[in-house]
Short mmCIF file of C-alpha atoms and ligand atoms in Angstrom, two decimals:
data_model
loop_
_atom_site.label_atom_id
_atom_site.label_comp_id
_atom_site.label_asym_id
_atom_site.label_seq_id
_atom_site.Cartn_x
_atom_site.Cartn_y
_atom_site.Cartn_z
CA UNK A 1 91.89 -103.39 -103.22
CA UNK A 2 92.67 -99.84 -102.03
CA UNK A 3 89.38 -97.93 -102.18
CA UNK A 4 88.63 -94.21 -101.84
CA UNK A 5 85.01 -93.54 -100.79
CA UNK A 6 83.90 -89.91 -101.16
CA UNK A 7 80.97 -88.81 -99.01
CA UNK A 8 81.46 -91.77 -96.66
CA UNK A 9 80.09 -89.81 -93.67
CA UNK A 10 76.73 -89.32 -95.43
CA UNK A 11 73.72 -91.63 -95.47
CA UNK A 12 74.46 -94.02 -98.33
CA UNK A 13 78.26 -93.70 -98.12
CA UNK A 14 78.35 -94.62 -94.41
CA UNK A 15 76.15 -97.67 -95.01
CA UNK A 16 78.43 -98.61 -97.93
CA UNK A 17 81.50 -98.42 -95.66
CA UNK A 18 79.80 -100.54 -92.96
CA UNK A 19 78.79 -103.18 -95.52
CA UNK A 20 82.26 -103.24 -97.06
CA UNK A 21 84.08 -103.57 -93.73
CA UNK A 22 81.74 -106.42 -92.75
CA UNK A 23 81.90 -108.34 -96.02
CA UNK A 24 85.25 -107.53 -97.64
CA UNK A 25 88.22 -107.71 -95.30
CA UNK A 26 90.56 -107.52 -98.32
CA UNK A 27 89.51 -103.90 -99.04
CA UNK A 28 91.46 -100.99 -97.51
CA UNK A 29 89.14 -97.99 -97.15
CA UNK A 30 89.91 -94.26 -97.12
CA UNK A 31 86.92 -91.94 -96.69
CA UNK A 32 87.11 -88.38 -98.03
CA UNK A 33 84.34 -86.18 -96.63
CA UNK A 34 84.10 -82.45 -95.94
CA UNK A 35 81.50 -82.98 -93.17
CA UNK A 36 78.88 -80.55 -94.41
CA UNK A 37 75.66 -80.27 -92.37
CA UNK A 38 74.75 -83.68 -93.94
CA UNK A 39 77.98 -85.45 -93.01
CA UNK A 40 78.31 -87.01 -89.57
CA UNK A 41 81.52 -88.56 -88.20
CA UNK A 42 79.39 -90.53 -85.73
CA UNK A 43 77.93 -92.55 -88.63
CA UNK A 44 81.40 -94.09 -89.02
CA UNK A 45 81.95 -94.77 -85.28
CA UNK A 46 81.17 -98.51 -85.60
CA UNK A 47 84.07 -98.90 -88.11
CA UNK A 48 86.35 -96.04 -86.97
CA UNK A 49 89.37 -98.28 -86.26
CA UNK A 50 89.02 -100.12 -89.60
CA UNK A 51 89.25 -97.16 -91.99
CA UNK A 52 91.23 -93.97 -92.67
CA UNK A 53 89.19 -90.79 -92.53
CA UNK A 54 90.31 -87.64 -94.38
CA UNK A 55 88.42 -84.42 -93.64
CA UNK A 56 88.50 -82.53 -96.93
CA UNK A 57 86.69 -81.27 -100.00
CA UNK A 58 86.38 -83.21 -103.29
CA UNK A 59 86.91 -79.89 -105.10
CA UNK A 60 90.34 -79.46 -103.44
CA UNK A 61 92.33 -80.65 -106.46
CA UNK A 62 95.71 -80.97 -104.69
CA UNK A 63 94.25 -83.11 -101.92
CA UNK A 64 92.27 -85.22 -104.40
CA UNK A 65 95.38 -85.74 -106.55
CA UNK A 66 97.38 -86.95 -103.55
CA UNK A 67 94.66 -89.34 -102.33
CA UNK A 68 93.85 -90.80 -105.75
CA UNK A 69 97.53 -91.41 -106.52
CA UNK A 70 97.46 -94.00 -103.71
CA UNK A 71 94.33 -96.05 -104.55
CA UNK A 72 93.06 -98.50 -107.23
CA UNK A 73 89.37 -97.58 -107.14
CA UNK A 74 87.16 -94.58 -106.30
CA UNK A 75 83.46 -94.75 -105.42
CA UNK A 76 81.99 -91.26 -105.55
CA UNK A 77 79.00 -90.68 -103.23
CA UNK A 78 79.76 -87.12 -102.07
CA UNK A 79 77.13 -84.61 -103.14
CA UNK A 80 74.74 -81.93 -102.06
CA UNK A 81 71.72 -84.23 -102.07
CA UNK A 82 68.54 -82.45 -100.98
CA UNK A 83 66.10 -81.04 -103.57
CA UNK A 84 64.49 -78.54 -101.17
CA UNK A 85 67.89 -77.01 -100.33
CA UNK A 86 68.74 -76.76 -104.03
CA UNK A 87 65.65 -74.63 -104.59
CA UNK A 88 66.66 -72.32 -101.77
CA UNK A 89 70.38 -71.99 -102.62
CA UNK A 90 71.65 -73.80 -105.76
CA UNK A 91 75.31 -72.67 -105.65
CA UNK A 92 76.73 -75.42 -103.36
CA UNK A 93 75.11 -77.95 -105.71
CA UNK A 94 77.01 -76.60 -108.72
CA UNK A 95 80.23 -76.40 -106.75
CA UNK A 96 80.17 -79.89 -105.19
CA UNK A 97 78.21 -81.92 -107.72
CA UNK A 98 79.74 -80.45 -110.88
CA UNK A 99 83.14 -78.94 -109.96
CA UNK A 100 83.77 -81.65 -107.34
CA UNK A 101 83.13 -84.42 -109.88
CA UNK A 102 85.40 -82.66 -112.39
CA UNK A 103 88.18 -82.61 -109.79
CA UNK A 104 87.87 -86.38 -109.20
CA UNK A 105 87.70 -87.17 -112.92
CA UNK A 106 90.90 -85.27 -113.65
CA UNK A 107 92.74 -87.24 -110.95
CA UNK A 108 91.42 -90.71 -111.92
CA UNK A 109 92.38 -89.86 -115.50
CA UNK A 110 95.90 -88.91 -114.44
CA UNK A 111 96.50 -92.10 -112.44
CA UNK A 112 94.31 -94.49 -114.50
CA UNK A 113 92.23 -95.35 -111.45
CA UNK A 114 88.93 -97.29 -111.73
CA UNK A 115 85.99 -94.95 -110.96
CA UNK A 116 82.36 -95.65 -110.02
CA UNK A 117 79.95 -92.73 -110.14
CA UNK A 118 76.85 -92.71 -107.91
CA UNK A 119 73.86 -90.90 -109.36
CA UNK A 120 70.09 -90.68 -109.18
CA UNK A 121 67.01 -91.58 -111.21
CA UNK A 122 66.01 -87.91 -110.96
CA UNK A 123 68.22 -87.12 -113.97
CA UNK A 124 65.41 -88.57 -116.12
CA UNK A 125 62.75 -86.11 -114.89
CA UNK A 126 59.41 -87.60 -113.90
CA UNK A 127 56.65 -89.90 -115.19
CA UNK A 128 52.87 -89.69 -115.30
CA UNK A 129 51.13 -91.83 -112.68
CA UNK A 130 49.67 -94.12 -115.38
CA UNK A 131 52.75 -94.29 -117.67
CA UNK A 132 53.37 -97.99 -118.38
CA UNK A 133 57.05 -97.28 -119.19
CA UNK A 134 59.60 -96.97 -116.38
CA UNK A 135 63.05 -95.31 -116.54
CA UNK A 136 65.70 -97.37 -118.31
CA UNK A 137 69.31 -96.79 -119.36
CA UNK A 138 68.07 -95.30 -122.66
CA UNK A 139 65.60 -92.76 -121.19
CA UNK A 140 66.61 -89.22 -122.26
CA UNK A 141 67.90 -86.88 -119.55
CA UNK A 142 65.31 -84.28 -118.45
CA UNK A 143 66.14 -83.04 -114.92
CA UNK A 144 63.69 -80.75 -113.11
CA UNK A 145 65.44 -79.28 -110.06
CA UNK A 146 68.82 -77.61 -109.51
CA UNK A 147 69.84 -80.79 -107.61
CA UNK A 148 68.93 -83.16 -110.42
CA UNK A 149 70.37 -80.82 -113.07
CA UNK A 150 73.75 -80.80 -111.30
CA UNK A 151 73.66 -84.60 -110.91
CA UNK A 152 72.84 -84.91 -114.63
CA UNK A 153 75.75 -82.58 -115.41
CA UNK A 154 78.11 -84.72 -113.38
CA UNK A 155 76.93 -87.89 -115.19
CA UNK A 156 77.64 -86.24 -118.55
CA UNK A 157 81.15 -85.28 -117.44
CA UNK A 158 81.80 -88.92 -116.53
CA UNK A 159 80.55 -90.15 -119.90
CA UNK A 160 82.72 -87.62 -121.75
CA UNK A 161 85.85 -88.44 -119.71
CA UNK A 162 85.27 -92.13 -120.45
CA UNK A 163 84.89 -91.65 -124.18
CA UNK A 164 87.47 -88.91 -124.74
CA UNK A 165 90.16 -89.82 -122.21
CA UNK A 166 89.59 -93.55 -121.67
CA UNK A 167 88.70 -93.18 -117.98
CA UNK A 168 87.64 -96.62 -116.66
CA UNK A 169 84.28 -95.55 -115.26
CA UNK A 170 80.87 -97.07 -114.57
CA UNK A 171 77.74 -95.16 -113.50
CA UNK A 172 74.66 -96.07 -111.50
CA UNK A 173 71.38 -94.19 -111.18
CA UNK A 174 69.38 -95.36 -108.19
CA UNK A 175 65.88 -94.64 -106.91
CA UNK A 176 64.96 -93.30 -103.44
CA UNK A 177 66.87 -94.97 -100.59
CA UNK A 178 65.66 -95.58 -97.04
CA UNK A 179 67.33 -97.08 -93.98
CA UNK A 180 69.52 -96.10 -91.02
CA UNK A 181 71.70 -92.96 -90.84
CA UNK A 182 69.57 -90.88 -93.24
CA UNK A 183 69.49 -87.16 -92.42
CA UNK A 184 66.26 -85.95 -90.75
CA UNK A 185 65.65 -83.45 -93.56
CA UNK A 186 64.60 -86.34 -95.85
CA UNK A 187 60.99 -87.52 -96.11
CA UNK A 188 60.98 -90.80 -94.14
CA UNK A 189 63.31 -89.82 -91.24
CA UNK A 190 61.58 -86.44 -90.95
CA UNK A 191 58.19 -88.03 -90.36
CA UNK A 192 59.53 -90.71 -88.00
CA UNK A 193 61.37 -88.16 -85.84
CA UNK A 194 58.36 -85.81 -85.90
CA UNK A 195 56.23 -88.62 -84.49
CA UNK A 196 58.83 -89.44 -81.83
CA UNK A 197 58.56 -85.74 -80.87
CA UNK A 198 54.74 -85.87 -80.85
CA UNK A 199 54.48 -83.71 -84.03
CA UNK A 200 52.22 -84.64 -86.96
CA UNK A 201 53.93 -85.77 -90.22
CA UNK A 202 54.23 -83.10 -92.96
CA UNK A 203 53.00 -84.19 -96.38
CA UNK A 204 53.69 -82.00 -99.42
CA UNK A 205 50.47 -81.18 -101.27
CA UNK A 206 48.10 -84.11 -101.64
CA UNK A 207 50.77 -86.79 -101.28
CA UNK A 208 50.09 -88.27 -104.74
CA UNK A 209 53.77 -88.22 -105.71
CA UNK A 210 55.28 -91.67 -106.18
CA UNK A 211 58.82 -92.71 -105.23
CA UNK A 212 60.42 -96.11 -105.97
CA UNK A 213 61.87 -97.07 -102.58
CA UNK A 214 64.94 -99.29 -102.16
CA UNK A 215 66.73 -100.25 -98.95
CA UNK A 216 70.16 -98.63 -98.75
CA UNK A 217 71.86 -102.04 -98.29
CA UNK A 218 70.38 -103.20 -101.60
CA UNK A 219 71.66 -100.07 -103.34
CA UNK A 220 75.12 -100.78 -101.96
CA UNK A 221 75.15 -104.48 -102.89
CA UNK A 222 74.31 -103.37 -106.44
CA UNK A 223 77.20 -100.88 -106.38
CA UNK A 224 79.57 -103.72 -105.47
CA UNK A 225 78.18 -105.89 -108.29
CA UNK A 226 78.93 -103.06 -110.72
CA UNK A 227 82.42 -102.39 -109.34
CA UNK A 228 83.29 -106.06 -109.71
CA UNK A 229 81.44 -107.08 -112.87
CA UNK A 230 80.17 -103.92 -114.59
CA UNK A 231 81.16 -103.02 -118.15
CA UNK A 232 83.37 -99.94 -118.46
CA UNK A 233 81.40 -96.98 -119.81
CA UNK A 234 78.06 -98.57 -118.91
CA UNK A 235 75.25 -97.00 -116.89
CA UNK A 236 73.17 -99.32 -114.67
CA UNK A 237 69.83 -98.36 -113.14
CA UNK A 238 69.32 -99.62 -109.58
CA UNK A 239 65.81 -100.20 -108.24
CA UNK A 240 63.81 -102.79 -106.29
CA UNK A 241 60.24 -102.41 -107.65
CA UNK A 242 59.22 -100.40 -104.58
CA UNK A 243 56.75 -97.81 -105.89
CA UNK A 244 54.63 -96.13 -103.19
CA UNK A 245 52.90 -92.78 -103.06
CA UNK A 246 53.87 -90.42 -100.25
CA UNK A 247 50.45 -90.60 -98.60
CA UNK A 248 50.71 -94.39 -98.33
CA UNK A 249 54.21 -94.13 -96.82
CA UNK A 250 53.06 -91.61 -94.22
CA UNK A 251 50.13 -93.93 -93.45
CA UNK A 252 52.51 -96.86 -92.81
CA UNK A 253 54.74 -94.74 -90.56
CA UNK A 254 51.70 -93.52 -88.60
CA UNK A 255 50.56 -97.13 -88.24
CA UNK A 256 53.94 -98.10 -86.78
CA UNK A 257 53.25 -95.49 -84.07
CA UNK A 258 49.72 -96.80 -83.47
CA UNK A 259 48.16 -93.64 -84.96
CA UNK A 260 45.38 -93.30 -87.62
CA UNK A 261 46.64 -93.17 -91.25
CA UNK A 262 45.19 -89.65 -91.79
CA UNK A 263 46.80 -88.05 -88.72
CA UNK A 264 49.15 -85.80 -90.75
CA UNK A 265 49.34 -82.14 -91.89
CA UNK A 266 49.23 -81.25 -95.60
CA UNK A 267 51.83 -78.50 -96.16
CA UNK A 268 53.08 -76.27 -99.00
CA UNK A 269 54.05 -78.34 -102.04
CA UNK A 270 57.62 -78.35 -103.40
CA UNK A 271 58.17 -76.05 -106.43
CA UNK A 272 58.47 -78.12 -109.61
CA UNK A 273 57.74 -81.30 -107.58
CA UNK A 274 58.45 -84.41 -109.70
CA UNK A 275 55.33 -86.59 -109.83
CA UNK A 276 56.65 -90.11 -110.17
CA UNK A 277 59.93 -92.02 -110.42
CA UNK A 278 60.03 -95.71 -111.41
CA UNK A 279 63.03 -97.85 -112.33
CA UNK A 280 63.39 -100.79 -114.68
CA UNK A 281 66.49 -102.54 -113.33
CA UNK A 282 66.45 -105.46 -115.81
CA UNK A 283 69.95 -104.75 -117.15
CA UNK A 284 71.51 -104.93 -113.69
CA UNK A 285 69.58 -108.09 -112.82
CA UNK A 286 70.07 -109.92 -116.15
CA UNK A 287 73.67 -108.96 -116.87
CA UNK A 288 75.16 -108.88 -113.37
CA UNK A 289 72.82 -111.30 -111.57
CA UNK A 290 71.92 -108.78 -108.84
CA UNK A 291 68.72 -109.12 -106.82
CA UNK A 292 67.51 -107.08 -103.82
CA UNK A 293 67.33 -108.69 -100.36
CA UNK A 294 64.65 -106.40 -98.91
CA UNK A 295 61.47 -107.38 -100.72
CA UNK A 296 58.86 -106.15 -98.23
CA UNK A 297 58.85 -102.34 -97.94
CA UNK A 298 56.61 -102.32 -94.87
CA UNK A 299 58.93 -104.48 -92.78
CA UNK A 300 62.02 -102.55 -93.97
CA UNK A 301 60.23 -99.34 -92.98
CA UNK A 302 59.31 -100.74 -89.55
CA UNK A 303 62.96 -101.67 -88.95
CA UNK A 304 63.92 -98.11 -89.94
CA UNK A 305 61.36 -96.68 -87.48
CA UNK A 306 62.93 -98.85 -84.78
CA UNK A 307 66.44 -97.65 -85.71
CA UNK A 308 65.42 -94.00 -85.21
CA UNK A 309 63.73 -94.90 -81.89
CA UNK A 310 66.97 -96.59 -80.75
CA UNK A 311 69.39 -93.94 -82.04
CA UNK A 312 68.00 -90.61 -80.88
CA UNK A 313 71.50 -89.43 -79.87
CA UNK A 314 72.54 -89.70 -83.54
CA UNK A 315 69.74 -87.57 -85.03
CA UNK A 316 68.71 -85.25 -82.19
CA UNK A 317 71.45 -82.61 -82.81
CA UNK A 318 70.13 -81.99 -86.37
CA UNK A 319 66.39 -81.95 -85.70
CA UNK A 320 65.66 -78.42 -84.44
CA UNK A 321 67.81 -76.69 -87.09
CA UNK A 322 66.25 -78.78 -89.85
CA UNK A 323 62.71 -77.84 -88.82
CA UNK A 324 63.73 -74.18 -88.42
CA UNK A 325 65.08 -74.23 -92.01
CA UNK A 326 61.82 -75.67 -93.38
CA UNK A 327 59.85 -72.94 -91.59
CA UNK A 328 62.25 -70.25 -92.88
CA UNK A 329 61.78 -71.56 -96.44
CA UNK A 330 58.06 -70.77 -96.08
CA UNK A 331 56.60 -74.22 -95.41
CA UNK A 332 53.08 -73.73 -94.04
CA UNK A 333 50.12 -75.94 -93.19
CA UNK A 334 47.53 -75.92 -96.00
P1 NAD B 401 74.00 -87.21 -97.97
O1 NAD B 401 73.61 -85.77 -98.15
O2 NAD B 401 73.43 -87.97 -96.82
O3 NAD B 401 75.58 -87.32 -97.85
C1 NAD B 401 76.46 -86.59 -98.66
C2 NAD B 401 77.86 -86.65 -98.04
O4 NAD B 401 78.76 -85.95 -98.91
C3 NAD B 401 77.96 -85.99 -96.66
O5 NAD B 401 78.70 -86.79 -95.78
C4 NAD B 401 78.69 -84.68 -96.96
O6 NAD B 401 79.45 -84.20 -95.86
C5 NAD B 401 79.57 -85.09 -98.13
N1 NAD B 401 79.96 -83.94 -98.97
C6 NAD B 401 79.14 -82.97 -99.48
N2 NAD B 401 79.87 -82.08 -100.18
C7 NAD B 401 81.16 -82.51 -100.14
C8 NAD B 401 82.37 -82.01 -100.70
N3 NAD B 401 82.40 -80.90 -101.44
N4 NAD B 401 83.52 -82.70 -100.46
C9 NAD B 401 83.50 -83.83 -99.71
N5 NAD B 401 82.38 -84.34 -99.15
C10 NAD B 401 81.23 -83.69 -99.36
O7 NAD B 401 73.67 -87.91 -99.35
P2 NAD B 401 73.18 -89.41 -99.65
O8 NAD B 401 71.71 -89.47 -99.58
O9 NAD B 401 74.01 -90.37 -98.87
O10 NAD B 401 73.56 -89.51 -101.20
C11 NAD B 401 74.83 -90.02 -101.61
C12 NAD B 401 74.90 -90.07 -103.12
O11 NAD B 401 73.87 -90.90 -103.62
C13 NAD B 401 74.69 -88.71 -103.80
O12 NAD B 401 75.56 -88.63 -104.91
C14 NAD B 401 73.24 -88.73 -104.25
O13 NAD B 401 73.05 -87.91 -105.39
C15 NAD B 401 73.08 -90.20 -104.59
N6 NAD B 401 71.72 -90.74 -104.48
C16 NAD B 401 70.99 -90.60 -103.35
C17 NAD B 401 69.72 -91.18 -103.25
C18 NAD B 401 68.90 -91.08 -101.99
O14 NAD B 401 67.77 -91.55 -101.97
N7 NAD B 401 69.40 -90.53 -100.90
C19 NAD B 401 69.20 -91.87 -104.35
C20 NAD B 401 69.97 -91.99 -105.52
C21 NAD B 401 71.23 -91.42 -105.57
O1 TDX B 402 58.51 -83.33 -95.35
C1 TDX B 402 58.41 -83.81 -96.48
N1 TDX B 402 57.18 -84.12 -96.97
C2 TDX B 402 56.99 -84.67 -98.22
O2 TDX B 402 55.84 -84.93 -98.61
C3 TDX B 402 59.58 -84.08 -97.31
C4 TDX B 402 60.95 -83.74 -96.81
C5 TDX B 402 59.37 -84.64 -98.56
N2 TDX B 402 58.12 -84.91 -99.01
C6 TDX B 402 57.95 -85.57 -100.33
C7 TDX B 402 58.74 -85.00 -101.47
C8 TDX B 402 59.01 -86.22 -102.35
O3 TDX B 402 57.89 -86.47 -103.19
O4 TDX B 402 58.45 -86.90 -100.16
C9 TDX B 402 59.13 -87.36 -101.34
C10 TDX B 402 60.56 -87.72 -100.98
O5 TDX B 402 61.24 -86.51 -100.65
P1 TDX B 402 62.81 -86.47 -100.33
O6 TDX B 402 63.11 -87.37 -99.18
O7 TDX B 402 63.20 -85.04 -100.21
O8 TDX B 402 63.43 -87.18 -101.61
P2 TDX B 402 63.42 -86.83 -103.19
O9 TDX B 402 63.21 -85.39 -103.44
O10 TDX B 402 62.52 -87.82 -103.86
O11 TDX B 402 64.97 -87.16 -103.53
C11 TDX B 402 65.63 -88.31 -102.93
O12 TDX B 402 65.72 -89.37 -103.84
C12 TDX B 402 66.56 -89.21 -104.94
C13 TDX B 402 67.02 -87.94 -102.43
O13 TDX B 402 66.94 -86.86 -101.51
C14 TDX B 402 67.93 -87.60 -103.58
O14 TDX B 402 69.26 -87.36 -103.11
C15 TDX B 402 67.95 -88.77 -104.53
O15 TDX B 402 68.70 -88.45 -105.65
#
């Protein structure tokens, strides 16, 4: 298989490339990534001699046309991915997530190339803490933030290109990922690297918000199951039954550093902050036989803490700028 991976220098994309190189020697990989602040060439160092890397933008339609004419399959990870940034400056989200996806869809349509679209559970909005229902493939779209609205828009483009033009696409909407190579702007790596620097974790509001955590390797094994066995036109929700509220997660990270569970700062809450995400992944499990490998969140989190301790050279260059941006966006201790 000749595979084009967009966003392969980002968190999930880089882990996908590592997993694919390790497990599928028959796959030839080209990564297309524009190396925004979130993209890092160093994340691909362990596989650098096994892949082709193209530095370019998914919205560059000539480049995308040329690359897609030479592959059988596209997996599309590239995106502007951080909610807080989308509140501060939504334009790059519209450009990359909507226009960039349009550019890829036009090319896969032209060359009849198989396409898998990576999306998020945030397209469904949020749930009450006591709602017995979780998100499923039939939950109506109801995005809250500019980030999730642009991801929802991109999903709808894929569905329309499949129905109207016969594009051979599948979609997946996954819950919150954790693991190695995640940018220090995101919740878990931010708190781990704060603690390495002797700074207290920063919890938005009261920390009641619930996220449904999944290890990045489990997300990526599900993506492969869908590429290989998924039904064309179908959406699959990916999740590993990992609901935790933010306060509990901060408590576990503090514990891994030998600190008391309440040794954090409560800071300004996120505008429009979604309360709870929760995924019902029955379709993926029943139809495609997928199951997650990481079943214990605490031990997966401890391994992630260790990865950031061992790989300071990878994250250090981003840390000061990231914290400066949070301060500039008005984050303050409550
Ligand atoms: P990330 O921000 O870590 O990485 C995004 C990558 O895309 C970076 O390497 C960046 O350089 C690249 N990129 C951005 N704009 C580009 C453009 N115009 N052209 C080419 N490359 C560009 O993001 P991530 O957390 O790895 O997320 C990957 C995908 O998974 C996204 O589509 C995101 O919506 C989705 N997703 C993420 C999560 C999560 O928890 N992180 C959960 C569900 C779905
Ligand atoms: O410092 C922080 N303190 C804090 O309490 C940060 C950065 C976040 N939070 C909270 C906000 C959320 O409730 O932690 C939770 C997780 O925050 P993020 O890591 O920013 O993730 P989230 O907004 O849930 O979105 C993530 O999961 C879905 C990814 O960033 C998205 O790309 C993905 O689609």
